[in-house]
Amino acid sequence: MKDKPVLLPVGGSFEIEYVNTEGIQSRRVIDVRKFVANLSDGYVQAFCHERKMVRTFKYQSIMGLVDLETGEVVEPSLFRRRLQERYEEAPERQMDFFIREMKPIVDVLVYIAYCDGRYAPSEQRYIAQWLTDKSEMGDDFLAYSLGVMKSWAVPDSMDFSFAIRAINQRFPEWREAVLEYARGVAKADRKVTAEETDHLAKLERLFGI
């Protein structure tokens, strides 16, 4: 089974020689937004100056590459490595590490938000604000955190139960705070539904509070 692409945020302006699916070669200036980090046959998502829109460019279709920030000619086969090195130096990486560490808590909050069948923008923003505050990365990262929350895979009931167990084992001192955050998520859209009330009660019971 093929691995799913892992998209990571990164910046950088490049000039590329690109061959499209019809075999037509062109030269483009692109501003990279995200790149697939784990697949050699992956791609970058980048703003194309010629088309004036964000497009996808496959690594294997890039025949020539110049880093416009340094003027360096880069071997196309090394493009993914170059972007990975840039990501390693970016502050977004620190936020990604924090979010991964907090995954059980985020799963609980997202599940509470979505258990009524609707993941409201106000709920997404509430969770993103929590991540930004707890990471101590500063409000400049709120938009980034919000982007992560918009694309977060919605957990199912098994994920919810697993996340609760993980919090009990790894973050027992956070249980009361997580319950309070979950209540805040439920209230974020100004309407606490019966589904949210039921799952908040389950969360409180399994936390032993």
XYZ file of C-alpha atoms in Angstrom:
209
model
C 0.000 0.000 0.000
C 1.433 3.338 -1.057
C 2.136 5.892 1.655
C -0.064 8.958 1.768
C 1.769 12.189 0.894
C 2.909 14.232 3.877
C 2.605 17.924 3.003
C 4.809 20.310 4.967
C 4.812 24.121 4.807
C 7.863 25.858 3.396
C 8.729 29.006 1.483
C 11.081 29.810 -1.362
C 11.098 31.240 -4.877
C 12.415 29.141 -7.748
C 12.643 29.213 -11.516
C 11.839 25.816 -12.982
C 11.877 24.161 -16.365
C 8.766 22.031 -16.323
C 7.309 19.399 -18.638
C 3.544 18.992 -18.333
C 1.496 15.835 -18.901
C 1.286 16.631 -22.636
C 5.071 16.798 -22.937
C 5.144 20.577 -23.369
C 8.152 22.230 -21.729
C 7.960 25.706 -20.212
C 9.860 27.909 -17.809
C 8.013 29.091 -14.708
C 8.729 31.214 -11.644
C 7.066 29.684 -8.587
C 6.727 30.556 -4.898
C 6.560 27.288 -2.975
C 3.851 26.988 -0.302
C 3.990 23.262 0.605
C 5.937 20.188 -0.444
C 5.510 16.421 -0.181
C 8.281 15.379 2.180
C 8.021 11.594 2.183
C 7.686 10.587 -1.490
C 10.316 10.949 -4.211
C 7.502 10.981 -6.789
C 5.647 13.698 -4.884
C 5.041 17.329 -5.727
C 5.085 20.918 -4.553
C 2.138 23.260 -4.173
C 3.291 26.666 -5.356
C 2.036 30.002 -6.625
C 2.779 30.154 -10.349
C 3.616 33.693 -11.490
C 2.607 32.920 -15.082
C -0.830 31.516 -14.234
C -1.350 33.796 -11.207
C -2.660 30.912 -9.119
C -1.536 28.076 -6.848
C -0.707 24.954 -8.844
C 0.815 21.526 -8.302
C 4.208 20.691 -9.819
C 5.513 17.109 -9.762
C 9.144 16.574 -8.789
C 9.711 14.164 -11.665
C 8.476 16.716 -14.221
C 10.986 19.398 -13.188
C 13.926 19.328 -15.628
C 15.766 22.446 -14.454
C 15.825 24.412 -11.203
C 17.273 27.706 -9.951
C 16.942 28.986 -6.377
C 16.044 32.639 -6.987
C 16.967 33.651 -3.437
C 20.585 32.519 -3.837
C 20.973 32.316 -7.623
C 22.166 28.730 -7.230
C 21.449 26.165 -9.910
C 20.036 23.117 -8.112
C 19.919 19.571 -9.416
C 16.177 18.785 -9.775
C 16.637 15.426 -8.034
C 17.749 17.375 -4.937
C 14.712 19.681 -4.860
C 12.885 17.742 -2.151
C 16.035 17.641 -0.001
C 16.521 21.405 -0.446
C 12.955 22.067 0.683
C 13.333 19.660 3.620
C 16.466 21.515 4.775
C 14.603 24.808 4.544
C 11.690 23.365 6.510
C 14.066 22.103 9.226
C 15.172 25.708 9.764
C 11.655 27.190 9.711
C 9.733 28.143 12.879
C 6.680 26.306 11.493
C 8.543 23.078 12.245
C 8.449 23.895 15.967
C 4.683 24.402 15.772
C 4.288 21.112 13.889
C 6.228 19.293 16.619
C 4.007 20.846 19.291
C 0.817 19.921 17.424
C 1.981 16.323 16.976
C 2.801 16.120 20.686
C -0.669 17.431 21.530
C -2.478 15.148 19.051
C -4.575 13.259 21.666
C -5.842 16.549 23.083
C -6.507 17.982 19.620
C -8.396 14.809 18.646
C -10.630 15.161 21.711
C -11.353 18.816 20.971
C -12.044 18.209 17.271
C -14.294 15.239 18.078
C -16.347 17.319 20.521
C -16.628 20.036 17.884
C -17.760 17.627 15.147
C -19.877 15.123 17.090
C -23.029 17.047 16.150
C -22.113 16.710 12.457
C -20.846 20.269 12.031
C -17.301 21.582 12.473
C -18.010 25.299 12.664
C -15.382 27.946 11.787
C -15.742 29.367 15.309
C -14.867 25.939 16.741
C -11.864 25.632 14.433
C -10.660 29.055 15.516
C -11.146 28.222 19.210
C -8.898 25.157 18.895
C -6.358 27.065 16.781
C -6.217 29.823 19.395
C -5.646 27.222 22.112
C -2.751 25.702 20.149
C -1.242 29.125 19.546
C -1.503 30.109 23.205
C -0.161 26.827 24.591
C 2.721 26.637 22.129
C 3.858 30.129 23.188
C 4.832 30.714 19.547
C 2.939 34.002 19.410
C -0.185 35.239 17.644
C 1.676 35.357 14.317
C 1.088 31.589 14.201
C -2.692 31.758 14.652
C -3.340 31.685 10.903
C -1.001 28.714 10.532
C -2.701 26.841 13.379
C -6.099 27.606 11.863
C -4.963 26.143 8.552
C -3.902 22.957 10.342
C -7.273 22.714 12.095
C -9.220 23.171 8.872
C -7.453 20.168 7.335
C -7.325 18.008 10.501
C -8.722 14.515 9.956
C -11.940 14.255 11.963
C -11.572 11.463 14.567
C -14.202 8.752 14.910
C -15.549 7.303 18.175
C -12.663 4.825 18.449
C -10.142 7.633 17.948
C -11.952 9.616 20.643
C -11.701 6.757 23.148
C -8.055 6.137 22.237
C -7.251 9.842 22.676
C -8.858 9.863 26.134
C -6.747 6.865 27.170
C -3.630 8.565 25.826
C -4.374 11.712 27.843
C -4.957 9.644 30.994
C -1.587 7.963 30.480
C 0.561 10.798 29.129
C -1.063 14.014 30.339
C -2.984 13.178 33.552
C -2.310 16.645 34.925
C -4.094 18.147 31.889
C -7.408 16.328 32.334
C -9.342 19.102 34.074
C -7.984 21.688 31.644
C -8.836 19.532 28.598
C -12.389 19.092 29.878
C -12.670 22.852 30.270
C -11.255 23.420 26.754
C -13.730 20.859 25.373
C -16.603 22.725 27.014
C -15.272 25.900 25.439
C -15.222 24.264 22.008
C -18.844 23.149 22.433
C -19.852 26.712 23.324
C -17.793 28.327 20.549
C -20.667 28.284 18.036
C -23.062 29.580 20.738
C -25.091 26.380 20.725
C -24.301 23.326 22.858
C -26.080 20.378 21.239
C -27.347 17.189 22.871
C -24.550 15.236 21.165
C -21.924 17.572 22.580
C -23.472 17.363 26.051
C -23.439 13.538 25.925
C -19.809 13.338 24.823
C -18.700 15.939 27.362
C -20.302 13.760 30.050
C -18.436 10.724 28.679
C -15.182 12.686 28.688
C -15.712 13.739 32.298
C -16.543 10.168 33.311
C -13.517 8.599 31.595
C -11.236 11.275 33.013
C -12.534 10.340 36.461
C -13.286 13.939 37.329
